[in-house]
Amino acid sequence: MKISVVIPCFKVKKQILEVLSKITSNVHVIYIVDDACPEKTSDFVLENYNDKRIKIIRHQVNQGVGAALISGYKHAIQDEMDIVVKIDGDGQMDPSLIDEFISPIINGEADYAKGNRFFNLEEILIMPKKRIFGNAILSFMNKISSGYWNVFDPTNGYTAIHSDLIKALPLNKISKRYFFESDMLFRLNTLKAVVVDIPIHANYGSESSNLKVRNILFEFLWKHSKNTFKRIFYNYYLRDLSVASFELPLGAGLLFFGLFFGIKSWIHYTSNAMSAPSGTVMLSAISILMGIQFILAFINFDINSVPKKIRHKR
């Protein structure tokens, strides 16, 4: 199979040569995507690293890591690559792990593989506490919006994908910046692609991350909410109908009715210094409990609906 690697480059001039030197010989093409890097990383690579596998892609304007990867995807499809691996040029992702990322795809176990820094509990202890907290929040939101309840660390950019899935993805609609990895998982779920996590080392140096949770939290919350609505609509109403298609609206309706009726009744009887009738209390309580049960049943169905059959042609 033809294996390619895409490396988005933006201010990685100091680390890029070391990263390139570690890429294994089974990789056929290396796409250096210069995302309008002020350090002109692509020129630096051409002048200082001799490897016939390297192809340079240049952006005239900085578009973000997602846009850089999409440019690499498009060139890989044109060059008829089978698997496309994405690693960063800052040295935080070990190129020697490429074989571990492509193996599940080659063996027919997955369509898309992504890194997960949270497998080894000992290594988690070396992570900055803010990153642990931020990733926990983002991972939970991503599980709901993407439908991949079995994966974690959604913002991890070490990935591998089969070209059949790239061809099926609406590349021009995928988010171009920090939300790219999360949006990719949402798009892959709509294709019923199989996604697996690959344990990787949590490699942090003295550099500070450009991804600040406090800056993107509300943006991510809004985008995850939109993707959740779209995913549920696509999978449970537009493409198919199941028991879960009725459990969710019924559960939500009962829950909101129970809360609204209960609060309204409590205000009415409290303002009139009266005790609420037992029937009123029971109606509100039973509605709330039944609503929660139906919603939990829907979530259980959704968790068990994680794609398990690969989409790409072996």
Short mmCIF file of C-alpha atoms in Angstrom, two decimals:
data_model
loop_
_atom_site.label_atom_id
_atom_site.label_comp_id
_atom_site.label_asym_id
_atom_site.label_seq_id
_atom_site.Cartn_x
_atom_site.Cartn_y
_atom_site.Cartn_z
CA MET A 1 0.00 0.00 0.00
CA LYS A 2 1.13 3.54 -0.70
CA ILE A 3 1.70 5.40 2.56
CA SER A 4 2.03 9.18 2.74
CA VAL A 5 2.66 11.65 5.55
CA VAL A 6 1.32 15.20 5.77
CA ILE A 7 3.19 17.70 7.98
CA PRO A 8 1.49 21.10 8.43
CA CYS A 9 4.23 23.64 9.06
CA PHE A 10 3.94 26.90 10.94
CA LYS A 11 6.87 28.12 13.04
CA VAL A 12 8.50 24.69 13.29
CA LYS A 13 11.81 25.49 11.60
CA LYS A 14 13.86 24.39 14.63
CA GLN A 15 12.29 20.93 14.88
CA ILE A 16 11.33 19.98 11.32
CA LEU A 17 14.62 18.37 10.24
CA GLU A 18 14.68 16.06 13.25
CA VAL A 19 11.07 15.04 12.56
CA LEU A 20 11.85 14.27 8.92
CA SER A 21 14.89 12.20 9.86
CA LYS A 22 12.70 9.84 11.92
CA ILE A 23 10.13 9.07 9.21
CA THR A 24 10.41 5.40 8.27
CA SER A 25 11.37 4.13 4.84
CA ASN A 26 7.97 2.53 4.15
CA VAL A 27 6.51 6.03 3.64
CA HIS A 28 6.30 6.82 -0.07
CA VAL A 29 5.57 10.57 -0.04
CA ILE A 30 6.03 13.33 2.55
CA TYR A 31 3.89 16.43 2.02
CA ILE A 32 5.30 19.56 3.67
CA VAL A 33 2.42 22.04 3.87
CA ASP A 34 3.80 25.52 4.47
CA ASP A 35 0.81 27.37 5.93
CA ALA A 36 2.25 30.84 5.18
CA CYS A 37 4.94 30.17 7.76
CA PRO A 38 6.84 33.37 8.65
CA GLU A 39 10.01 31.26 9.07
CA LYS A 40 9.64 29.91 5.51
CA THR A 41 9.97 26.35 6.73
CA SER A 42 9.43 24.84 3.29
CA ASP A 43 12.41 26.72 1.82
CA PHE A 44 14.50 25.70 4.81
CA VAL A 45 13.64 22.02 4.24
CA LEU A 46 14.51 22.19 0.54
CA GLU A 47 17.87 23.78 1.33
CA ASN A 48 18.85 21.50 4.19
CA TYR A 49 17.21 18.11 3.69
CA ASN A 50 17.68 15.91 0.64
CA ASP A 51 14.84 13.41 0.28
CA LYS A 52 13.12 12.64 -3.00
CA ARG A 53 9.92 11.74 -1.14
CA ILE A 54 9.31 15.36 -0.11
CA LYS A 55 6.70 17.44 -1.90
CA ILE A 56 6.11 21.07 -0.96
CA ILE A 57 2.64 22.62 -0.73
CA ARG A 58 2.46 26.35 -0.03
CA HIS A 59 -0.39 28.50 1.27
CA GLN A 60 -0.18 32.19 0.46
CA VAL A 61 -2.31 33.02 3.52
CA ASN A 62 -2.34 31.27 6.88
CA GLN A 63 -5.48 29.14 7.00
CA GLY A 64 -4.99 26.90 10.02
CA VAL A 65 -3.84 23.36 10.66
CA GLY A 66 -7.08 21.86 9.36
CA ALA A 67 -6.79 23.65 6.04
CA ALA A 68 -3.15 22.58 5.75
CA LEU A 69 -4.09 18.95 6.33
CA ILE A 70 -6.93 19.15 3.80
CA SER A 71 -4.46 20.46 1.21
CA GLY A 72 -2.29 17.45 1.96
CA TYR A 73 -5.29 15.12 1.66
CA LYS A 74 -6.18 16.51 -1.76
CA HIS A 75 -2.65 16.04 -3.07
CA ALA A 76 -2.51 12.52 -1.64
CA ILE A 77 -5.70 11.62 -3.50
CA GLN A 78 -4.26 13.03 -6.73
CA ASP A 79 -1.11 10.93 -6.19
CA GLU A 80 -3.26 7.83 -5.51
CA MET A 81 -2.03 7.26 -1.97
CA ASP A 82 -3.79 4.55 0.07
CA ILE A 83 -3.18 5.79 3.61
CA VAL A 84 -2.44 9.34 4.78
CA VAL A 85 -0.78 9.95 8.14
CA LYS A 86 -0.69 13.38 9.74
CA ILE A 87 1.99 14.43 12.21
CA ASP A 88 3.02 17.84 13.48
CA GLY A 89 6.36 19.39 12.68
CA ASP A 90 7.12 20.52 16.25
CA GLY A 91 8.58 17.19 17.40
CA GLN A 92 5.80 16.30 19.85
CA MET A 93 4.65 13.35 17.72
CA ASP A 94 7.06 10.44 17.32
CA PRO A 95 7.32 9.45 13.62
CA SER A 96 8.52 5.98 14.63
CA LEU A 97 4.92 5.22 15.64
CA ILE A 98 3.64 5.55 12.06
CA ASP A 99 3.57 1.74 11.66
CA GLU A 100 1.28 1.45 14.71
CA PHE A 101 -1.13 3.98 13.21
CA ILE A 102 -1.36 2.35 9.79
CA SER A 103 -1.52 -1.26 11.02
CA PRO A 104 -5.22 -1.21 12.06
CA ILE A 105 -6.11 0.24 8.64
CA ILE A 106 -3.99 -2.25 6.69
CA ASN A 107 -5.36 -5.17 8.75
CA GLY A 108 -8.96 -4.13 8.15
CA GLU A 109 -9.64 -3.19 11.77
CA ALA A 110 -10.26 0.54 11.29
CA ASP A 111 -10.76 3.31 8.77
CA TYR A 112 -9.21 6.04 10.91
CA ALA A 113 -6.65 5.89 13.72
CA LYS A 114 -5.92 8.71 16.13
CA GLY A 115 -3.53 9.24 19.01
CA ASN A 116 -4.51 9.09 22.66
CA ARG A 117 -2.18 10.42 25.36
CA PHE A 118 -4.35 9.14 28.21
CA PHE A 119 -3.75 5.38 28.07
CA ASN A 120 -0.77 5.32 30.41
CA LEU A 121 -1.78 6.68 33.81
CA GLU A 122 1.84 7.27 34.79
CA GLU A 123 2.41 9.51 31.79
CA ILE A 124 -0.73 11.52 32.52
CA LEU A 125 0.97 12.76 35.68
CA ILE A 126 3.56 14.67 33.62
CA MET A 127 0.86 16.57 31.73
CA PRO A 128 0.08 20.15 32.77
CA LYS A 129 -3.04 20.03 34.94
CA LYS A 130 -4.80 22.61 32.76
CA ARG A 131 -4.39 20.37 29.73
CA ILE A 132 -5.78 17.35 31.58
CA PHE A 133 -8.84 19.33 32.68
CA GLY A 134 -9.32 20.91 29.26
CA ASN A 135 -9.02 17.61 27.41
CA ALA A 136 -11.49 15.95 29.78
CA ILE A 137 -14.10 18.62 29.01
CA LEU A 138 -13.45 18.56 25.26
CA SER A 139 -13.47 14.74 25.18
CA PHE A 140 -16.87 14.56 26.86
CA MET A 141 -18.36 17.12 24.48
CA ASN A 142 -16.83 15.27 21.53
CA LYS A 143 -18.28 11.90 22.59
CA ILE A 144 -21.76 13.41 22.47
CA SER A 145 -21.35 15.30 19.21
CA SER A 146 -19.39 12.68 17.26
CA GLY A 147 -21.03 9.49 18.56
CA TYR A 148 -17.64 7.86 19.13
CA TRP A 149 -18.07 6.99 22.79
CA ASN A 150 -15.03 4.69 22.59
CA VAL A 151 -12.39 7.34 21.84
CA PHE A 152 -10.70 9.99 23.96
CA ASP A 153 -8.33 12.93 23.51
CA PRO A 154 -10.25 14.35 20.50
CA THR A 155 -7.87 17.27 19.86
CA ASN A 156 -4.94 14.92 19.30
CA GLY A 157 -3.62 15.56 15.81
CA TYR A 158 -1.62 12.36 15.26
CA THR A 159 -3.91 10.56 12.80
CA ALA A 160 -4.03 8.08 9.93
CA ILE A 161 -6.87 7.63 7.46
CA HIS A 162 -7.62 5.45 4.46
CA SER A 163 -7.99 7.36 1.20
CA ASP A 164 -11.45 5.85 0.56
CA LEU A 165 -12.73 7.84 3.53
CA ILE A 166 -11.03 11.04 2.36
CA LYS A 167 -12.82 10.74 -0.97
CA ALA A 168 -16.17 10.41 0.82
CA LEU A 169 -15.63 13.35 3.19
CA PRO A 170 -16.96 16.85 2.40
CA LEU A 171 -13.50 18.39 2.78
CA ASN A 172 -14.64 21.94 2.02
CA LYS A 173 -17.14 21.86 4.90
CA ILE A 174 -14.78 20.65 7.63
CA SER A 175 -13.57 23.22 10.16
CA LYS A 176 -10.18 24.61 9.19
CA ARG A 177 -8.64 25.53 12.55
CA TYR A 178 -8.61 24.16 16.10
CA PHE A 179 -11.98 22.43 15.79
CA PHE A 180 -10.73 20.37 12.84
CA GLU A 181 -10.03 17.08 14.68
CA SER A 182 -13.40 17.14 16.46
CA ASP A 183 -15.25 18.03 13.28
CA MET A 184 -13.48 15.18 11.48
CA LEU A 185 -14.84 12.67 13.98
CA PHE A 186 -18.36 14.02 13.48
CA ARG A 187 -18.01 13.71 9.69
CA LEU A 188 -16.55 10.21 9.99
CA ASN A 189 -19.49 9.08 12.12
CA THR A 190 -21.94 10.18 9.44
CA LEU A 191 -20.02 7.84 7.11
CA LYS A 192 -20.14 5.01 9.71
CA ALA A 193 -16.34 4.79 9.70
CA VAL A 194 -14.52 2.72 12.32
CA VAL A 195 -12.22 4.81 14.54
CA VAL A 196 -9.60 3.48 16.97
CA ASP A 197 -7.31 5.09 19.52
CA ILE A 198 -3.56 4.49 19.42
CA PRO A 199 -1.66 4.99 22.71
CA ILE A 200 1.11 7.56 22.35
CA HIS A 201 3.58 9.22 24.68
CA ALA A 202 2.59 12.57 26.18
CA ASN A 203 5.57 14.58 24.98
CA TYR A 204 5.62 18.14 26.30
CA GLY A 205 8.54 20.51 26.22
CA SER A 206 8.90 24.04 27.50
CA GLU A 207 6.69 25.44 24.72
CA SER A 208 3.20 26.72 25.49
CA SER A 209 0.23 25.34 23.64
CA ASN A 210 -1.59 27.62 21.21
CA LEU A 211 -4.83 25.88 22.16
CA LYS A 212 -6.15 27.76 25.21
CA VAL A 213 -9.28 26.14 26.62
CA ARG A 214 -10.59 29.38 28.06
CA ASN A 215 -10.41 30.99 24.61
CA ILE A 216 -12.12 28.23 22.64
CA LEU A 217 -14.49 26.73 25.23
CA PHE A 218 -17.62 28.61 24.15
CA GLU A 219 -16.75 28.28 20.45
CA PHE A 220 -16.31 24.52 20.87
CA LEU A 221 -19.49 24.27 22.97
CA TRP A 222 -21.50 25.94 20.20
CA LYS A 223 -19.97 23.85 17.42
CA HIS A 224 -20.34 20.60 19.37
CA SER A 225 -23.99 21.47 20.03
CA LYS A 226 -24.61 21.99 16.30
CA ASN A 227 -22.86 18.73 15.41
CA THR A 228 -24.84 16.84 18.05
CA PHE A 229 -28.12 18.05 16.59
CA LYS A 230 -27.03 17.27 13.03
CA ARG A 231 -25.69 13.82 13.91
CA ILE A 232 -28.84 12.78 15.73
CA PHE A 233 -31.02 14.11 12.92
CA TYR A 234 -28.95 12.39 10.22
CA ASN A 235 -28.58 9.03 11.97
CA TYR A 236 -31.92 8.66 13.75
CA TYR A 237 -34.45 10.45 11.57
CA LEU A 238 -33.13 11.18 8.08
CA ARG A 239 -31.34 7.92 7.29
CA ASP A 240 -33.02 5.48 9.62
CA LEU A 241 -35.70 5.03 12.27
CA SER A 242 -35.30 2.89 15.37
CA VAL A 243 -36.63 2.60 18.91
CA ALA A 244 -34.11 5.27 19.92
CA SER A 245 -35.73 7.69 17.45
CA PHE A 246 -38.80 7.70 19.69
CA GLU A 247 -37.04 7.39 23.05
CA LEU A 248 -35.24 10.72 22.76
CA PRO A 249 -38.18 13.05 21.95
CA LEU A 250 -40.45 11.17 24.35
CA GLY A 251 -37.88 11.36 27.15
CA ALA A 252 -37.16 15.04 26.51
CA GLY A 253 -40.88 15.85 26.39
CA LEU A 254 -41.65 14.06 29.66
CA LEU A 255 -38.64 15.60 31.40
CA PHE A 256 -39.49 19.16 30.38
CA PHE A 257 -43.17 18.66 31.15
CA GLY A 258 -42.37 17.29 34.61
CA LEU A 259 -39.99 20.15 35.39
CA PHE A 260 -42.31 22.84 34.02
CA PHE A 261 -45.42 21.44 35.69
CA GLY A 262 -43.59 20.84 38.98
CA ILE A 263 -42.07 24.33 39.15
CA LYS A 264 -45.32 25.99 38.15
CA SER A 265 -47.28 24.02 40.75
CA TRP A 266 -44.69 24.69 43.46
CA ILE A 267 -44.87 28.46 42.79
CA HIS A 268 -48.67 28.40 42.81
CA TYR A 269 -49.11 26.46 46.04
CA THR A 270 -46.24 28.18 47.84
CA SER A 271 -47.53 31.67 47.02
CA ASN A 272 -50.95 30.67 48.41
CA ALA A 273 -49.46 29.02 51.53
CA MET A 274 -51.00 25.69 50.53
CA SER A 275 -49.69 22.14 50.40
CA ALA A 276 -49.58 20.61 46.94
CA PRO A 277 -51.87 17.58 46.46
CA SER A 278 -50.06 14.23 46.35
CA GLY A 279 -51.37 13.64 42.82
CA THR A 280 -49.73 16.84 41.58
CA VAL A 281 -46.41 15.89 43.16
CA MET A 282 -46.58 12.34 41.78
CA LEU A 283 -47.43 13.53 38.26
CA SER A 284 -44.42 15.82 38.20
CA ALA A 285 -42.06 13.25 39.76
CA ILE A 286 -43.14 10.37 37.55
CA SER A 287 -42.83 12.49 34.41
CA ILE A 288 -39.30 13.53 35.35
CA LEU A 289 -38.21 9.98 36.23
CA MET A 290 -39.70 8.48 33.07
CA GLY A 291 -38.13 11.22 30.96
CA ILE A 292 -34.71 10.50 32.44
CA GLN A 293 -35.17 6.76 31.85
CA PHE A 294 -36.06 7.26 28.19
CA ILE A 295 -33.08 9.59 27.66
CA LEU A 296 -30.73 7.08 29.33
CA ALA A 297 -32.16 4.35 27.09
CA PHE A 298 -31.39 6.51 24.05
CA ILE A 299 -27.83 7.14 25.24
CA ASN A 300 -27.33 3.40 25.82
CA PHE A 301 -28.55 2.70 22.27
CA ASP A 302 -26.24 5.41 20.91
CA ILE A 303 -23.22 4.00 22.75
CA ASN A 304 -23.91 0.54 21.34
CA SER A 305 -24.24 2.02 17.85
CA VAL A 306 -20.57 2.99 17.52
CA PRO A 307 -19.52 1.84 14.01
CA LYS A 308 -17.78 -1.54 14.00
CA LYS A 309 -17.61 -2.47 10.28
CA ILE A 310 -14.89 -0.82 8.19
CA ARG A 311 -15.86 1.25 5.17
CA HIS A 312 -12.70 1.18 3.04
CA LYS A 313 -11.94 -1.45 0.42
CA ARG A 314 -9.32 -3.90 1.60
#
